[in-house]
């Protein structure tokens, strides 16, 4: 096994808990359209791009929509979502996450973000982490969203690391699949913690320190 030198973090549901904001914003749009939408459907949207998320929601819509109308719905959701993101502050990153990130950095690991979101930089700026990571790969630099490995492969490239040297941290099934497809190890938490394809299961974010040996041991 190759030495692990880097961690690539999903953002939504791993570093910050924006899941509820995604839910509220989609719910508002779905209610207006008379479309059934609930938490179980919301779980299927984890790691999935905005337009693919909309297609999943529209499985419960009886009419036919043009691409223009779909774009308008996605835009409507994003506007509500960003209003909610505006309320975020550095306090929205838990002490556990902050301390663990700093400890990993102190142990000499490179750290990157690998997120499907086009709002990733905005969120990182709101919580004061925009300049913290060594690389950011997000929805603005990919053509294919998770479970395609592109976002993580790009993150590894930006870091100058091989995929085999990286551990991806994910809360989504689609994200674990993406990591494995990219040749990386996957540490799963939250919703994805029960996924058998994960290489490591995290009960808390700081469990990462157990799979990240100190410098001298590496
Ligand atoms: C992912 C979320 O991080 O980003 C998905 O898990 C979301 O639920 C996707 O659909 C795209 O986000 P955005 O901010 O570009 O609409
Ligand atoms: Mg996520």
GROMACS .gro file of C-alpha atoms and ligand atoms in nm:
model
  235
    1UNK     CA    1   0.000   0.000   0.000
    2UNK     CA    2   0.125   0.347  -0.088
    3UNK     CA    3   0.201   0.595   0.189
    4UNK     CA    4  -0.090   0.830   0.259
    5UNK     CA    5   0.017   1.191   0.215
    6UNK     CA    6  -0.309   1.377   0.159
    7UNK     CA    7  -0.675   1.402   0.257
    8UNK     CA    8  -0.948   1.520   0.022
    9UNK     CA    9  -1.265   1.637   0.197
   10UNK     CA   10  -1.614   1.656   0.064
   11UNK     CA   11  -1.764   1.986   0.186
   12UNK     CA   12  -2.143   1.958   0.234
   13UNK     CA   13  -2.211   1.714   0.520
   14UNK     CA   14  -1.842   1.671   0.609
   15UNK     CA   15  -1.686   2.010   0.685
   16UNK     CA   16  -2.015   2.199   0.714
   17UNK     CA   17  -2.375   2.088   0.758
   18UNK     CA   18  -2.543   2.264   0.469
   19UNK     CA   19  -2.766   1.958   0.405
   20UNK     CA   20  -3.056   2.125   0.586
   21UNK     CA   21  -3.018   2.437   0.372
   22UNK     CA   22  -3.024   2.226   0.055
   23UNK     CA   23  -3.334   2.054   0.190
   24UNK     CA   24  -3.514   2.376   0.280
   25UNK     CA   25  -3.435   2.541  -0.054
   26UNK     CA   26  -3.546   2.239  -0.261
   27UNK     CA   27  -3.855   2.198  -0.040
   28UNK     CA   28  -3.961   2.557  -0.102
   29UNK     CA   29  -3.934   2.508  -0.479
   30UNK     CA   30  -4.105   2.167  -0.467
   31UNK     CA   31  -4.394   2.296  -0.252
   32UNK     CA   32  -4.452   2.585  -0.491
   33UNK     CA   33  -4.466   2.339  -0.780
   34UNK     CA   34  -4.687   2.094  -0.586
   35UNK     CA   35  -4.415   1.825  -0.602
   36UNK     CA   36  -4.379   1.573  -0.319
   37UNK     CA   37  -4.034   1.608  -0.157
   38UNK     CA   38  -3.911   1.467   0.174
   39UNK     CA   39  -3.591   1.390   0.371
   40UNK     CA   40  -3.560   1.046   0.211
   41UNK     CA   41  -3.551   1.202  -0.136
   42UNK     CA   42  -3.312   1.468  -0.004
   43UNK     CA   43  -3.071   1.192   0.102
   44UNK     CA   44  -3.052   1.079  -0.261
   45UNK     CA   45  -2.923   1.426  -0.355
   46UNK     CA   46  -2.605   1.400  -0.149
   47UNK     CA   47  -2.299   1.456  -0.366
   48UNK     CA   48  -2.514   1.484  -0.677
   49UNK     CA   49  -2.495   1.799  -0.894
   50UNK     CA   50  -2.767   2.064  -0.887
   51UNK     CA   51  -2.922   1.967  -1.221
   52UNK     CA   52  -2.907   1.594  -1.145
   53UNK     CA   53  -3.070   1.669  -0.808
   54UNK     CA   54  -3.350   1.852  -0.987
   55UNK     CA   55  -3.405   1.551  -1.217
   56UNK     CA   56  -3.442   1.327  -0.908
   57UNK     CA   57  -3.697   1.568  -0.759
   58UNK     CA   58  -3.886   1.583  -1.089
   59UNK     CA   59  -3.941   1.205  -1.076
   60UNK     CA   60  -4.246   1.309  -0.870
   61UNK     CA   61  -4.366   1.567  -1.123
   62UNK     CA   62  -4.626   1.467  -1.377
   63UNK     CA   63  -4.573   1.734  -1.640
   64UNK     CA   64  -4.299   1.784  -1.897
   65UNK     CA   65  -4.058   2.074  -1.861
   66UNK     CA   66  -3.828   2.238  -2.116
   67UNK     CA   67  -3.458   2.279  -2.043
   68UNK     CA   68  -3.523   2.650  -1.995
   69UNK     CA   69  -3.789   2.581  -1.731
   70UNK     CA   70  -3.559   2.333  -1.555
   71UNK     CA   71  -3.278   2.588  -1.552
   72UNK     CA   72  -3.518   2.841  -1.398
   73UNK     CA   73  -3.616   2.593  -1.121
   74UNK     CA   74  -3.251   2.517  -1.045
   75UNK     CA   75  -3.183   2.891  -1.032
   76UNK     CA   76  -3.482   2.946  -0.802
   77UNK     CA   77  -3.349   2.680  -0.563
   78UNK     CA   78  -2.999   2.824  -0.575
   79UNK     CA   79  -3.124   3.174  -0.491
   80UNK     CA   80  -3.306   3.046  -0.179
   81UNK     CA   81  -3.006   2.828  -0.092
   82UNK     CA   82  -2.762   3.119  -0.114
   83UNK     CA   83  -2.988   3.332   0.107
   84UNK     CA   84  -2.950   3.061   0.370
   85UNK     CA   85  -2.574   3.034   0.311
   86UNK     CA   86  -2.545   3.407   0.379
   87UNK     CA   87  -2.628   3.336   0.745
   88UNK     CA   88  -2.319   3.112   0.785
   89UNK     CA   89  -2.027   3.219   1.004
   90UNK     CA   90  -1.698   3.058   1.123
   91UNK     CA   91  -1.905   2.923   1.414
   92UNK     CA   92  -2.066   2.678   1.169
   93UNK     CA   93  -1.745   2.473   1.159
   94UNK     CA   94  -1.734   2.257   1.470
   95UNK     CA   95  -1.437   2.260   1.708
   96UNK     CA   96  -1.390   1.890   1.630
   97UNK     CA   97  -1.353   1.963   1.257
   98UNK     CA   98  -1.130   2.268   1.305
   99UNK     CA   99  -0.896   2.099   1.553
  100UNK     CA  100  -0.871   1.785   1.341
  101UNK     CA  101  -0.790   1.982   1.024
  102UNK     CA  102  -0.521   2.174   1.208
  103UNK     CA  103  -0.375   1.858   1.360
  104UNK     CA  104  -0.364   1.686   1.018
  105UNK     CA  105  -0.189   1.990   0.874
  106UNK     CA  106   0.053   1.979   1.169
  107UNK     CA  107   0.126   1.613   1.094
  108UNK     CA  108   0.235   1.716   0.744
  109UNK     CA  109  -0.060   1.606   0.535
  110UNK     CA  110  -0.178   1.802   0.234
  111UNK     CA  111  -0.546   1.892   0.255
  112UNK     CA  112  -0.792   1.954  -0.028
  113UNK     CA  113  -1.162   2.003  -0.089
  114UNK     CA  114  -1.342   1.781  -0.342
  115UNK     CA  115  -1.701   1.905  -0.370
  116UNK     CA  116  -1.969   1.887  -0.642
  117UNK     CA  117  -2.096   2.229  -0.534
  118UNK     CA  118  -2.058   2.545  -0.737
  119UNK     CA  119  -2.106   2.732  -0.408
  120UNK     CA  120  -1.806   2.568  -0.240
  121UNK     CA  121  -1.580   2.875  -0.241
  122UNK     CA  122  -1.864   3.096  -0.119
  123UNK     CA  123  -1.930   2.858   0.172
  124UNK     CA  124  -1.558   2.831   0.257
  125UNK     CA  125  -1.534   3.208   0.256
  126UNK     CA  126  -1.834   3.243   0.489
  127UNK     CA  127  -1.683   3.000   0.742
  128UNK     CA  128  -1.333   3.150   0.713
  129UNK     CA  129  -1.166   2.848   0.550
  130UNK     CA  130  -1.115   2.976   0.196
  131UNK     CA  131  -0.738   3.008   0.235
  132UNK     CA  132  -0.694   2.705   0.458
  133UNK     CA  133  -0.682   2.423   0.201
  134UNK     CA  134  -0.390   2.345  -0.031
  135UNK     CA  135  -0.631   2.289  -0.321
  136UNK     CA  136  -1.000   2.325  -0.401
  137UNK     CA  137  -1.169   2.112  -0.665
  138UNK     CA  138  -1.541   2.188  -0.694
  139UNK     CA  139  -1.847   2.206  -0.919
  140UNK     CA  140  -1.688   2.483  -1.124
  141UNK     CA  141  -1.398   2.271  -1.255
  142UNK     CA  142  -1.572   1.944  -1.341
  143UNK     CA  143  -1.786   1.809  -1.623
  144UNK     CA  144  -1.906   1.494  -1.445
  145UNK     CA  145  -2.038   1.492  -1.092
  146UNK     CA  146  -1.997   1.215  -0.830
  147UNK     CA  147  -2.011   0.911  -0.854
  148UNK     CA  148  -1.772   1.000  -1.138
  149UNK     CA  149  -1.424   1.037  -0.982
  150UNK     CA  150  -1.339   1.357  -1.173
  151UNK     CA  151  -1.368   1.599  -0.880
  152UNK     CA  152  -1.130   1.389  -0.665
  153UNK     CA  153  -0.887   1.309  -0.947
  154UNK     CA  154  -0.861   1.684  -1.013
  155UNK     CA  155  -0.811   1.752  -0.640
  156UNK     CA  156  -0.522   1.501  -0.630
  157UNK     CA  157  -0.376   1.657  -0.946
  158UNK     CA  158  -0.398   2.008  -0.796
  159UNK     CA  159  -0.216   1.876  -0.487
  160UNK     CA  160   0.048   1.704  -0.702
  161UNK     CA  161  -0.033   1.369  -0.536
  162UNK     CA  162  -0.119   1.030  -0.684
  163UNK     CA  163  -0.474   0.904  -0.611
  164UNK     CA  164  -0.328   0.609  -0.418
  165UNK     CA  165  -0.170   0.854  -0.171
  166UNK     CA  166  -0.505   1.016  -0.087
  167UNK     CA  167  -0.788   0.937   0.152
  168UNK     CA  168  -1.124   1.087   0.059
  169UNK     CA  169  -1.363   1.183   0.341
  170UNK     CA  170  -1.730   1.154   0.243
  171UNK     CA  171  -2.086   1.147   0.377
  172UNK     CA  172  -2.245   1.037   0.048
  173UNK     CA  173  -2.271   0.696  -0.117
  174UNK     CA  174  -2.206   0.869  -0.451
  175UNK     CA  175  -1.891   1.021  -0.301
  176UNK     CA  176  -1.756   0.690  -0.171
  177UNK     CA  177  -1.819   0.538  -0.516
  178UNK     CA  178  -1.637   0.833  -0.674
  179UNK     CA  179  -1.335   0.790  -0.445
  180UNK     CA  180  -1.311   0.415  -0.514
  181UNK     CA  181  -1.351   0.473  -0.890
  182UNK     CA  182  -1.063   0.721  -0.869
  183UNK     CA  183  -0.832   0.471  -0.698
  184UNK     CA  184  -0.848   0.640  -0.356
  185UNK     CA  185  -0.931   0.509  -0.012
  186UNK     CA  186  -1.263   0.629   0.132
  187UNK     CA  187  -1.339   0.728   0.492
  188UNK     CA  188  -1.715   0.747   0.541
  189UNK     CA  189  -1.923   0.935   0.795
  190UNK     CA  190  -2.289   1.028   0.847
  191UNK     CA  191  -2.522   0.884   0.587
  192UNK     CA  192  -2.240   0.687   0.416
  193UNK     CA  193  -2.105   0.532   0.739
  194UNK     CA  194  -2.303   0.214   0.675
  195UNK     CA  195  -2.178   0.178   0.317
  196UNK     CA  196  -1.980  -0.145   0.280
  197UNK     CA  197  -1.755   0.003   0.009
  198UNK     CA  198  -1.596   0.245   0.259
  199UNK     CA  199  -1.242   0.160   0.375
  200UNK     CA  200  -1.279   0.343   0.707
  201UNK     CA  201  -1.583   0.437   0.913
  202UNK     CA  202  -1.571   0.757   1.117
  203UNK     CA  203  -1.789   0.789   1.427
  204UNK     CA  204  -1.661   1.143   1.466
  205UNK     CA  205  -1.447   1.365   1.244
  206UNK     CA  206  -1.150   1.338   1.481
  207UNK     CA  207  -1.141   0.960   1.418
  208UNK     CA  208  -0.936   1.065   1.113
  209UNK     CA  209  -0.642   1.115   1.348
  210UNK     CA  210  -0.647   0.740   1.418
  211UNK     CA  211  -0.587   0.663   1.050
  212UNK     CA  212  -0.333   0.943   1.001
  213UNK     CA  213  -0.001   0.847   1.160
  214UNK     CA  214   0.224   1.117   1.302
  215UNK     CA  215   0.505   1.236   1.072
  216UNK     CA  216   0.779   1.024   1.224
  217UNK     CA  217   0.573   0.707   1.185
  218UNK     CA  218   0.512   0.771   0.817
  219LIG     C1  219  -2.307   1.868  -0.309
  219LIG     C2  220  -2.432   1.840  -0.230
  219LIG     O1  221  -2.203   1.898  -0.223
  219LIG     O2  222  -2.328   1.979  -0.397
  219LIG     C3  223  -2.550   1.819  -0.326
  219LIG     O3  224  -2.414   1.723  -0.152
  219LIG     C4  225  -2.564   1.941  -0.417
  219LIG     O4  226  -2.667   1.798  -0.252
  219LIG     C5  227  -2.432   1.963  -0.492
  219LIG     O5  228  -2.669   1.920  -0.510
  219LIG     C6  229  -2.437   2.083  -0.584
  219LIG     O6  230  -2.445   2.201  -0.506
  219LIG     P1  231  -2.461   2.346  -0.561
  219LIG     O7  232  -2.422   2.433  -0.446
  219LIG     O8  233  -2.371   2.362  -0.680
  219LIG     O9  234  -2.604   2.362  -0.601
  220LIG    MG1  235  -2.154   1.558   0.116
   0.00000   0.00000   0.00000
